[in-house]
mmCIF file of C-alpha atoms and ligand atoms in Angstrom:
data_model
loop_
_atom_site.group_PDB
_atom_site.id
_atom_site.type_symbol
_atom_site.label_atom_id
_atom_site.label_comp_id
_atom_site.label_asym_id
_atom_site.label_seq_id
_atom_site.Cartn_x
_atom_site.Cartn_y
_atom_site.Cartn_z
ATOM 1 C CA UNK A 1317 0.000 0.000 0.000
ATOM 2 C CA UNK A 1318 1.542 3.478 -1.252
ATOM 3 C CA UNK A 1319 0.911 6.374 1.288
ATOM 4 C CA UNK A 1320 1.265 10.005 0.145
ATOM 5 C CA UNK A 1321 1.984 13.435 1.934
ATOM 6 C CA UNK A 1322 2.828 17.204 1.359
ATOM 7 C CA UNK A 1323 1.561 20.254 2.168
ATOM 8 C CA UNK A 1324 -0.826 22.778 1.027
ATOM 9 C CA UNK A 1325 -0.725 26.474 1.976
ATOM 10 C CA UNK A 1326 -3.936 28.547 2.262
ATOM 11 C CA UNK A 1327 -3.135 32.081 1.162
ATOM 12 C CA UNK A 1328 -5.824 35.103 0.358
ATOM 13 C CA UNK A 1329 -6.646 38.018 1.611
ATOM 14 C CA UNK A 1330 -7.518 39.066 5.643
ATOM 15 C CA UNK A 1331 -10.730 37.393 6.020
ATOM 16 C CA UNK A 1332 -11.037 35.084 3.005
ATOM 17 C CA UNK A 1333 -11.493 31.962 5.449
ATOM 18 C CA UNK A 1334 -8.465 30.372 5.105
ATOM 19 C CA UNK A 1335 -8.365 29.435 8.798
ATOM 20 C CA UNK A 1336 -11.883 28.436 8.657
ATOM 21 C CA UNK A 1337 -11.148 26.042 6.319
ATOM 22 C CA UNK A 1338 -7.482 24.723 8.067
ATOM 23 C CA UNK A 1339 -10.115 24.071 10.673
ATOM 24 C CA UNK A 1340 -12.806 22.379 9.023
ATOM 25 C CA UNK A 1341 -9.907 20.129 7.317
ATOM 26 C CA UNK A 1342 -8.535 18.831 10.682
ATOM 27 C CA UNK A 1343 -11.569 18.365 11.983
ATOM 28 C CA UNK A 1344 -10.675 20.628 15.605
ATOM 29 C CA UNK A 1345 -10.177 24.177 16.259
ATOM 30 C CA UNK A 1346 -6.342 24.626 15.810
ATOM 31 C CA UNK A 1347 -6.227 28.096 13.834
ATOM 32 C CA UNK A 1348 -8.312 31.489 15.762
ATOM 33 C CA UNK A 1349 -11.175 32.824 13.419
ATOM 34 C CA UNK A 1350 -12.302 36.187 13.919
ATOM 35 C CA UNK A 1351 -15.024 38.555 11.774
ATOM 36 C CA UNK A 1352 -11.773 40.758 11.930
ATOM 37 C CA UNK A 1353 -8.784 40.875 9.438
ATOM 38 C CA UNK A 1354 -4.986 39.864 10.057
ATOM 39 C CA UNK A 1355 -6.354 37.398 12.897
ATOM 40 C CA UNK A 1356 -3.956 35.074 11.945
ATOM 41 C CA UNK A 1357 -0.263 36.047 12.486
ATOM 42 C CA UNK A 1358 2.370 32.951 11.337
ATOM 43 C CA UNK A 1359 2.137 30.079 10.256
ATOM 44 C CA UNK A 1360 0.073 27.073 11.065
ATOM 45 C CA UNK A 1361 0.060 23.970 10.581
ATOM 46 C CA UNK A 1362 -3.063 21.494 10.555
ATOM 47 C CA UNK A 1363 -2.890 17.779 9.492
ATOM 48 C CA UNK A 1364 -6.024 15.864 7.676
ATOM 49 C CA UNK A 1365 -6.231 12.734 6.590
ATOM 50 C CA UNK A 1366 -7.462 11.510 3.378
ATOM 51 C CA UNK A 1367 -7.649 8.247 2.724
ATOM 52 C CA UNK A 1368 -3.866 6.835 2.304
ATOM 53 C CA UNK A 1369 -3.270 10.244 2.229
ATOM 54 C CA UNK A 1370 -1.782 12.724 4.422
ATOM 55 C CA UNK A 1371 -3.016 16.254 3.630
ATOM 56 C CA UNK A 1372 -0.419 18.893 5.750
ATOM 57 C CA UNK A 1373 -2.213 22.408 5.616
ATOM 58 C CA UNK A 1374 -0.854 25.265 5.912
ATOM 59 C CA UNK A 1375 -2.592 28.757 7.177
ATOM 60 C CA UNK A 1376 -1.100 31.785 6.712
ATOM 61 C CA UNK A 1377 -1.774 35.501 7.137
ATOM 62 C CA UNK A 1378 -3.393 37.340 5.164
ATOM 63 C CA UNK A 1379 -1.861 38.745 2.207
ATOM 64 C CA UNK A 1380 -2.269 42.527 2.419
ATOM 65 C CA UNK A 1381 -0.469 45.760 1.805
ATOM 66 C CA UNK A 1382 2.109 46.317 4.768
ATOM 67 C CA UNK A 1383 2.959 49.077 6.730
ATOM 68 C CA UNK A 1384 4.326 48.182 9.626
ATOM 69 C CA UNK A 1385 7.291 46.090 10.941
ATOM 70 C CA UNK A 1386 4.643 43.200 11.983
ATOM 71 C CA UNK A 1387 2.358 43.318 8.845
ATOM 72 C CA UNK A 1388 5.498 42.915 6.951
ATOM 73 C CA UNK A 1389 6.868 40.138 8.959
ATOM 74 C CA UNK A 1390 3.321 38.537 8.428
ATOM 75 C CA UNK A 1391 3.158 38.509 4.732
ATOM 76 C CA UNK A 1392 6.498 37.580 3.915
ATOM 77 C CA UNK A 1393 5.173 34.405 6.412
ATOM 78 C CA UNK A 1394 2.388 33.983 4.118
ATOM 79 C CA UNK A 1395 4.786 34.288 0.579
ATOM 80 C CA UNK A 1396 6.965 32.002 2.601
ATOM 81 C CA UNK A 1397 3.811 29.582 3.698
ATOM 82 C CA UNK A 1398 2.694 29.456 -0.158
ATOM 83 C CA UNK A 1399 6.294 29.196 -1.950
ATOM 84 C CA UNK A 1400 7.315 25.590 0.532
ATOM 85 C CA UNK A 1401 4.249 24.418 -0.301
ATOM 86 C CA UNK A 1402 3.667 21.270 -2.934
ATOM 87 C CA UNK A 1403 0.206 22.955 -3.679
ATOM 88 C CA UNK A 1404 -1.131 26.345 -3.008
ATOM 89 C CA UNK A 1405 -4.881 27.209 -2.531
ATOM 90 C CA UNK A 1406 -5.557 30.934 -3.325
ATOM 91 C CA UNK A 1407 -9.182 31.060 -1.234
ATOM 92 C CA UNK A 1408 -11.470 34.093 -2.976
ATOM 93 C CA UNK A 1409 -14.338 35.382 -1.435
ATOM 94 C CA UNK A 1410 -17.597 35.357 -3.319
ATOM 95 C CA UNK A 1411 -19.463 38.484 -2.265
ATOM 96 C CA UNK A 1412 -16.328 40.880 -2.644
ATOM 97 C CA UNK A 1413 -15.163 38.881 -6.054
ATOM 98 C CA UNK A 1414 -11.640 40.299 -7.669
ATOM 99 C CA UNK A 1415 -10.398 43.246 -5.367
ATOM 100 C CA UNK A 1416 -7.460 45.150 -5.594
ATOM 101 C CA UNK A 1417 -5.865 42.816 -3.295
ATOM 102 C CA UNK A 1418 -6.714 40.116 -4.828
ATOM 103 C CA UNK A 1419 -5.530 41.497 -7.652
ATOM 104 C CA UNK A 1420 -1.484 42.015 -6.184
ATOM 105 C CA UNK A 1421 -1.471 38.599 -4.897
ATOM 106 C CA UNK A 1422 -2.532 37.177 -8.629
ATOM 107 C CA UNK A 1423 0.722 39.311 -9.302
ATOM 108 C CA UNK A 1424 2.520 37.870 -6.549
ATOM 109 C CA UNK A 1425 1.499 34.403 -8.109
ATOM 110 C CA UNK A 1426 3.226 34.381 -11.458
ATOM 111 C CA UNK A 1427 5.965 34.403 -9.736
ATOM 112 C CA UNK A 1428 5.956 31.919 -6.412
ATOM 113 C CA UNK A 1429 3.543 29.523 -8.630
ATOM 114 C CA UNK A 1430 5.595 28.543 -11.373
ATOM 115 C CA UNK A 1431 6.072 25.188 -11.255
ATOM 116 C CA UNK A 1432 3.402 24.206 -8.491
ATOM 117 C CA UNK A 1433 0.010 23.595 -8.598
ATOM 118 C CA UNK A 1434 -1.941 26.284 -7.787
ATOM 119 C CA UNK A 1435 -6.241 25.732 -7.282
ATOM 120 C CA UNK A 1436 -8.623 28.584 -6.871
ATOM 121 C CA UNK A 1437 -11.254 27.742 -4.309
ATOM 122 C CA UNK A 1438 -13.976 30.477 -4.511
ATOM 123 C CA UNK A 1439 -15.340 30.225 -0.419
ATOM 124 C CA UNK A 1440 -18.559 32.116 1.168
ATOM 125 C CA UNK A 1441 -20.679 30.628 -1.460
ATOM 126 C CA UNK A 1442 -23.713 30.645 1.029
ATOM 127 C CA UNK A 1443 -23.353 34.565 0.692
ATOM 128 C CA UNK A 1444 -23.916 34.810 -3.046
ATOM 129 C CA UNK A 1445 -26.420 33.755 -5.831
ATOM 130 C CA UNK A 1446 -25.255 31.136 -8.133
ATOM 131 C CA UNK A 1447 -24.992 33.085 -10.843
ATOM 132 C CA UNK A 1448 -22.196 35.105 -9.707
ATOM 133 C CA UNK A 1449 -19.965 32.461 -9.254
ATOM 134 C CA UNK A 1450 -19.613 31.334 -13.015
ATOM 135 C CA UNK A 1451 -18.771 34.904 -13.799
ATOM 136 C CA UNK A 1452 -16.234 34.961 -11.293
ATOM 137 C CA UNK A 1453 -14.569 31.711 -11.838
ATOM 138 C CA UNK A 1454 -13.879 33.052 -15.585
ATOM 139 C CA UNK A 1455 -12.780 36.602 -14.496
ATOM 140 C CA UNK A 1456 -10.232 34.787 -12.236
ATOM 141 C CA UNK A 1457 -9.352 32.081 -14.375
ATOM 142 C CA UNK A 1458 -8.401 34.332 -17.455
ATOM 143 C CA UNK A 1459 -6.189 36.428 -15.445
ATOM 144 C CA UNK A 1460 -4.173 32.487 -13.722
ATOM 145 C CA UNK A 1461 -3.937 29.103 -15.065
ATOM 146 C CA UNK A 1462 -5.566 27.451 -12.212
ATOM 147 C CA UNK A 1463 -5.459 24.049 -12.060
ATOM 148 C CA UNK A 1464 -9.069 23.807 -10.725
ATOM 149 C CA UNK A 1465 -11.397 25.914 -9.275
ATOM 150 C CA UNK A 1466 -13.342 24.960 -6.587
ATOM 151 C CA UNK A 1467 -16.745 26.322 -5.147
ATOM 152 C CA UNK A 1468 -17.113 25.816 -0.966
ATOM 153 C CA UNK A 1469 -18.163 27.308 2.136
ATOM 154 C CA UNK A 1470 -15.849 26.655 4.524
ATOM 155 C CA UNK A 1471 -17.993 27.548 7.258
ATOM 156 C CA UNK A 1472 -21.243 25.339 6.256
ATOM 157 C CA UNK A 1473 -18.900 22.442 4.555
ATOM 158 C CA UNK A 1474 -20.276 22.973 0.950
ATOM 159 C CA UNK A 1475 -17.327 21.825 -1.317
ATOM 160 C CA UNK A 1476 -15.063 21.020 1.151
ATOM 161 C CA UNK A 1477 -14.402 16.768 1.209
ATOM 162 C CA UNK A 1478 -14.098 17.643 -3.126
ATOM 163 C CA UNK A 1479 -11.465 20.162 -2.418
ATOM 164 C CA UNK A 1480 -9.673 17.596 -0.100
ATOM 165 C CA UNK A 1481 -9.729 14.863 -2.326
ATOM 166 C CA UNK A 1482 -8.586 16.522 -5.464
ATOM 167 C CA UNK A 1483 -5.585 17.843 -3.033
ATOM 168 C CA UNK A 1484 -4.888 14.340 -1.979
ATOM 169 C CA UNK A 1485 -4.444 13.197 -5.383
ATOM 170 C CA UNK A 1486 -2.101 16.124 -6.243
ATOM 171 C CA UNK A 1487 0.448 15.367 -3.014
ATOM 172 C CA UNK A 1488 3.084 13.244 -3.995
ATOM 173 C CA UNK A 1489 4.269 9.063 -2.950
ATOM 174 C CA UNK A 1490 6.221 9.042 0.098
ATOM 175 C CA UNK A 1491 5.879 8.791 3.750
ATOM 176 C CA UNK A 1492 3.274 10.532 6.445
ATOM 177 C CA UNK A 1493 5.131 13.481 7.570
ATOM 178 C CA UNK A 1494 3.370 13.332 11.269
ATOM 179 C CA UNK A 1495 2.494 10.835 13.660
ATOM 180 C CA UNK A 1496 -1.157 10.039 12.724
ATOM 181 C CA UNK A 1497 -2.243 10.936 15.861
ATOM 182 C CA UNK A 1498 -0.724 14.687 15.654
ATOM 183 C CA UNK A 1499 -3.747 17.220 14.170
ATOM 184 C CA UNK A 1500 -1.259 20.166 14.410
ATOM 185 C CA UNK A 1501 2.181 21.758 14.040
ATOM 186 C CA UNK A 1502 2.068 24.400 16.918
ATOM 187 C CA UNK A 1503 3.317 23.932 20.538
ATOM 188 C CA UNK A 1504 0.532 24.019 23.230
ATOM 189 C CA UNK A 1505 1.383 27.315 24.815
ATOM 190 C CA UNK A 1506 1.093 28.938 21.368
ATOM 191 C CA UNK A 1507 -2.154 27.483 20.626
ATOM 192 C CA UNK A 1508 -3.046 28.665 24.350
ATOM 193 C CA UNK A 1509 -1.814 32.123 23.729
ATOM 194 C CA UNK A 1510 -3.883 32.141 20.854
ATOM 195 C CA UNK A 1511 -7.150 31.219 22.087
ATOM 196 C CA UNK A 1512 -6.756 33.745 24.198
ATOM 197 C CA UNK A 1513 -6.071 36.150 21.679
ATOM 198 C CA UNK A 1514 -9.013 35.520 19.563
ATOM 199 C CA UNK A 1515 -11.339 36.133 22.646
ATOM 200 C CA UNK A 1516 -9.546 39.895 23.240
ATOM 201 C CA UNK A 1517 -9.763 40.294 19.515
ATOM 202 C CA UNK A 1518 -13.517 39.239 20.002
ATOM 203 C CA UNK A 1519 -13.982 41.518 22.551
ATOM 204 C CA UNK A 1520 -12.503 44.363 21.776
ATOM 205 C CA UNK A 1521 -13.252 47.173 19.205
ATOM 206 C CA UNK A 1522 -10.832 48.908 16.725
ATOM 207 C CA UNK A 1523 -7.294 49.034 16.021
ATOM 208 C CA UNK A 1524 -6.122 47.464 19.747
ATOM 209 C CA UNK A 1525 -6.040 43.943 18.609
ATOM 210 C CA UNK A 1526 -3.549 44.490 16.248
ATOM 211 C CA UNK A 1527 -1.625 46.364 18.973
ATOM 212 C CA UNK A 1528 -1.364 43.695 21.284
ATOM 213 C CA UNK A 1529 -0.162 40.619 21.579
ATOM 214 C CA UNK A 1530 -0.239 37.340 23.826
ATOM 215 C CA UNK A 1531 1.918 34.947 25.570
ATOM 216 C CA UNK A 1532 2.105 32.087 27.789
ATOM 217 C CA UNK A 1533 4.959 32.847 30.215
ATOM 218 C CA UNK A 1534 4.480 29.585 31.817
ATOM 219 C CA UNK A 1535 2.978 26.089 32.020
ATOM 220 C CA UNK A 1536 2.753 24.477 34.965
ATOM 221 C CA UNK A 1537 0.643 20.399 34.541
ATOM 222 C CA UNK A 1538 -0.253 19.946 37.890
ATOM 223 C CA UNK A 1539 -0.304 16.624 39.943
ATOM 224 C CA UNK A 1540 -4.242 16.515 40.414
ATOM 225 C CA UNK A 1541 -4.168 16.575 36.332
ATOM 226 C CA UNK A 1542 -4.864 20.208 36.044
ATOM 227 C CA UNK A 1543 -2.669 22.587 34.149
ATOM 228 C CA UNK A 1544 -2.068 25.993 35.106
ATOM 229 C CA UNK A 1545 -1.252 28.286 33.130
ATOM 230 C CA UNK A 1546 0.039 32.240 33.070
ATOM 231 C CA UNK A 1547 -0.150 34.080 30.075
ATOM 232 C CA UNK A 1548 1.120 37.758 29.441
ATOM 233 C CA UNK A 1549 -1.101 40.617 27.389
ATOM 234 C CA UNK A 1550 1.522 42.833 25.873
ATOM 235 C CA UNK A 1551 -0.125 46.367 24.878
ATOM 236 C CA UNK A 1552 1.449 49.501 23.773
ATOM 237 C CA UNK A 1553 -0.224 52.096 26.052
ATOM 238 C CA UNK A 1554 -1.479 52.740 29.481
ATOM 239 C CA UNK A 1555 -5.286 53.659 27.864
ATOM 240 C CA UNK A 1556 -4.878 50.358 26.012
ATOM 241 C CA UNK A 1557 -3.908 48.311 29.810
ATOM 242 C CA UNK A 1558 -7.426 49.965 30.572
ATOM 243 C CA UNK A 1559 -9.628 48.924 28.142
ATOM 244 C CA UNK A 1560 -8.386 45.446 27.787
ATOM 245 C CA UNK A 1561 -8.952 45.315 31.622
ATOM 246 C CA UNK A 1562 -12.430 46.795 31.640
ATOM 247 C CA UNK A 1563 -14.297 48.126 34.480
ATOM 248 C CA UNK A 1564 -13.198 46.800 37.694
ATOM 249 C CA UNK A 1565 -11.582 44.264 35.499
ATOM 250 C CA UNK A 1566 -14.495 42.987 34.011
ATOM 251 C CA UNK A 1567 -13.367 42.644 30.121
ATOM 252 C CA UNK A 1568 -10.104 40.551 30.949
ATOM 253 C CA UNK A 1569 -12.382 38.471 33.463
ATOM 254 C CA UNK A 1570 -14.666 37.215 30.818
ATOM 255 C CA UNK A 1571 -11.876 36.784 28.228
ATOM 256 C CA UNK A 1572 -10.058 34.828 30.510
ATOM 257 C CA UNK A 1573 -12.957 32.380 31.714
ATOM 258 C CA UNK A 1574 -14.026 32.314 27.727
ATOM 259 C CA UNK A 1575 -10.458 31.455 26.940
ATOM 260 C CA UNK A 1576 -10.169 29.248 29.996
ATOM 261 C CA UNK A 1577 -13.458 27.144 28.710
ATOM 262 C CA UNK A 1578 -11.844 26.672 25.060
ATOM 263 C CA UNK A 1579 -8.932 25.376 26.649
ATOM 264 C CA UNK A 1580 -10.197 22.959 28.540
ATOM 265 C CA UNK A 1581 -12.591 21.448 26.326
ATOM 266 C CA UNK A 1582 -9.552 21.512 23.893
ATOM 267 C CA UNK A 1583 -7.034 19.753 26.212
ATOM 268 C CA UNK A 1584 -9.957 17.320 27.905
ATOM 269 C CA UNK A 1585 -8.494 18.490 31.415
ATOM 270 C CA UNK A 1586 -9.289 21.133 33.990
ATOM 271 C CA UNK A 1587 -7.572 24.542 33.478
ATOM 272 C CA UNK A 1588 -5.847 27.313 35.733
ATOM 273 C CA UNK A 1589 -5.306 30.319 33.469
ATOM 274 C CA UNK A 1590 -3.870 33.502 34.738
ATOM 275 C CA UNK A 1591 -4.121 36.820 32.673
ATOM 276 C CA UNK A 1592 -1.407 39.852 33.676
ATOM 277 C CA UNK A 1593 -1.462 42.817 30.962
ATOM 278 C CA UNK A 1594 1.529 44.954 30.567
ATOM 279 C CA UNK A 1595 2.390 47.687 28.851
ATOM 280 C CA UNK A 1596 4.752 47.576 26.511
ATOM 281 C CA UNK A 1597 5.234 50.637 24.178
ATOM 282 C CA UNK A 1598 7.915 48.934 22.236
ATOM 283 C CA UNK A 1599 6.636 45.297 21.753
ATOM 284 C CA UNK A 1600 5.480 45.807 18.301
ATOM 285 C CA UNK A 1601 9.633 46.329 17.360
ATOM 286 C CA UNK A 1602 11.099 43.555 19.820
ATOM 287 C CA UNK A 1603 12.506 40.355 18.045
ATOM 288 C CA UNK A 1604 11.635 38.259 21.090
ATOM 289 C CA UNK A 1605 7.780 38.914 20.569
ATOM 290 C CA UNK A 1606 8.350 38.247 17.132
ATOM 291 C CA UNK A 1607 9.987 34.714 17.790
ATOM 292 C CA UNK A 1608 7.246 33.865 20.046
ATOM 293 C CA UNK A 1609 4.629 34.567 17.685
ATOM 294 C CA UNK A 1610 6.327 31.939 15.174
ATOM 295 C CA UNK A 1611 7.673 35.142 12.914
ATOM 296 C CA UNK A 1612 10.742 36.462 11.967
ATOM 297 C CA UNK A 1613 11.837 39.229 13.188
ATOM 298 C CA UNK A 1614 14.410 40.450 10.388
ATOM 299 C CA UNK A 1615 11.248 39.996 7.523
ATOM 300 C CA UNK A 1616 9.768 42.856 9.078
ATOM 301 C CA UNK A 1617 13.058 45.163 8.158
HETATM 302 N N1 GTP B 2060 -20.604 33.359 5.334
HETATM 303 C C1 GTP B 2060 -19.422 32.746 5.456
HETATM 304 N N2 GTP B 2060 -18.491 33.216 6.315
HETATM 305 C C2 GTP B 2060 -17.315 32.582 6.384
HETATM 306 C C3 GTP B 2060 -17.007 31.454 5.591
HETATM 307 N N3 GTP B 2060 -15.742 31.064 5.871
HETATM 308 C C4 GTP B 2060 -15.287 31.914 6.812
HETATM 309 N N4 GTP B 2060 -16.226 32.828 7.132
HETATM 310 C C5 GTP B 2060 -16.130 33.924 8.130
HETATM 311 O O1 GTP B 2060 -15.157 34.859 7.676
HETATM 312 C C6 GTP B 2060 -14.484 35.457 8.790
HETATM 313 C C7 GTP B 2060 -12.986 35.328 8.622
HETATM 314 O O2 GTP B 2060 -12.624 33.959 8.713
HETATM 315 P P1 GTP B 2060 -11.121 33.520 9.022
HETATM 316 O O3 GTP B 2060 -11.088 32.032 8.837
HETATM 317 O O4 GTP B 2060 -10.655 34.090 10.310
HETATM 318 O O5 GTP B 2060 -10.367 34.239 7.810
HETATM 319 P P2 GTP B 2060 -8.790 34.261 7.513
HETATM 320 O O6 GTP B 2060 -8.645 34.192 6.036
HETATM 321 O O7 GTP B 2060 -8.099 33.210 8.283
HETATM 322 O O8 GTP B 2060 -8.396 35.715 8.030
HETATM 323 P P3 GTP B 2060 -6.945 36.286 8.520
HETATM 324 O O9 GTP B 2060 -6.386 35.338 9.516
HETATM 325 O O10 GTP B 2060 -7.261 37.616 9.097
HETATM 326 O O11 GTP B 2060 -6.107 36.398 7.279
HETATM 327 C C8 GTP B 2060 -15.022 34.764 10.024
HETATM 328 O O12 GTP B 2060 -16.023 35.580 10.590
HETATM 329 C C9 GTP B 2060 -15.601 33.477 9.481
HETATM 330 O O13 GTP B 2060 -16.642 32.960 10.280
HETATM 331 C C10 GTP B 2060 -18.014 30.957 4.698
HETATM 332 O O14 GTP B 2060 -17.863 29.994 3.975
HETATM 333 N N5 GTP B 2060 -19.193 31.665 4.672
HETATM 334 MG MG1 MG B 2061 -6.649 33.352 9.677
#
């Protein structure tokens, strides 16, 4: 019996639902989703199975115009995500069709995709009439040579097991790249510090989310079974500290039990999780927060 395995890197813009669909792949919640752009910062890695076949995605951040040290540090992750990748999945969205964003990273394509196989997959399909989709898949195939174009909703599942098995097919021979047991690439107290994040970003209104930042400072598996666990909110300003802590401390209470109650259910044991914000005006342009985030620090130069 022949096994196969590779990966396949979800790029797009913020928002297309490439995490969505990382998610819906592995079957578990290892990727944050928000309604807001740039959720996802690095790289992650989710593992499906199809068949004989192991399917290693890869989510990346959205592909955007940069500005600042961290937004370039996050698309040259994404470039990076897309040009290790056996097969690359540009993910659309329906309702907002060819943008100019869409349109750079069709640019950014001719270069990364020659020779890999690169599949258009058109997602949010429940948010548009039928009709605009054929007109779309034309527009976007006459401007790449996709190998195939795909229709889904990564959110309802529409589309989604004929995406994975035409990616299966595409992987090449050779052994599973993970134990089969493994559904992701990401070590716990980043996945931790993440579902934390998502419930600030959640939360909170405006530009803070993409002004702060989370870590686990330590992780502590107690002998009753229990882990506990202290994680760090890095912000750049005092007004910041206070609005992430709320009144009386009320916002960083409920993120913390909502974060707590993900984690849990996620791990299958009982959780301790301690929040502490700081302020930190110069995070945002400190390697160490960039290596803890899974980024590089000298892409953002
Ligand atoms: N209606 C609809 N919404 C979707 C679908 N897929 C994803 N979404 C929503 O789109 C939003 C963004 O989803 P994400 O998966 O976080 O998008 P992303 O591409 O990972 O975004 P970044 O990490 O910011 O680059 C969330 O609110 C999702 O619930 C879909 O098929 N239909
Ligand atoms: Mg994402």
């Amino acid at each position: 019996m022949s096994t196969r395995a590779g990966f396949v890197a979800l790029i797009g813009e913020p928002n297309a639902g490439k995490s969505t669909l990382l998610n819906r792949m592995v079957g578990a919640k290892v990727s944050i989703v928000t309604h807001k752009v740039q959720t996802t910062r690095a790289r992650i890695r989710g593992v499906a199975m199809e068949g004989d076949t192991q399917i290693v995605f890869v989510d990346t951040p959205g592909l955007f115009k940069p500005r600042r040290r961290l937004d370039r540090a996050m698309v040259a992750a994404a470039w990076g995500g897309a040009a290790d990748a056996d097969v690359v999945v540009l993910m659309v969205e329906a309702h907002r069709g060819i943008t100019e964003g869409v349109e750079s990273i069709l640019e950014g394509l001719a270069d990364i995709g020659q020779g890999r196989t690169v599949a258009l997959a058109i997602n949010k399909i429940d948010r548009v009439a039928s009709e605009t989709l054929l007109g779309l898949t034309k527009a976007l195939n006459d401007r790449y040579a996709f190998a195939e174009t795909f229709m889904i909703s990564a959110e309802k599942g529409h589309g989604v097991d004929a995406l994975r098995q035409w990616l299966a097919q595409q992987l090449p021979e050779g052994p599973w790249l993970y134990p089969e047991d493994q559904i992701a690439d990401l070590p716990m107290r980043m996945i931790a510090a993440e579902m934390t994040r998502e419930k600030l970003t959640l939360r909170l209104h405006q530009e803070l989310p993409y002004q702060m930042t989370v870590e686990t400072e330590n992780w502590e598996d107690r002998k009753d079974g229990s882990a506990k666990i202290d994680q760090v909110i890095y912000v750049v300003r005092d007004g910041h500290k206070g609005i992430v802590l709320g009144h009386k401390g009320e916002t960083v209470k409920s993120v913390g039990k909502a974060a707590r109650e993900e984690l849990e259910e996620f791990l299958g044991r009982k959780v301790h999780l301690f929040l502490q914000v700081k302020v930190r005006p110069n995070w945002l342009e400190e390697s160490e927060r960039y290596s803890e985030m899974g980024l590089d620090f000298k892409d953002g130069a």
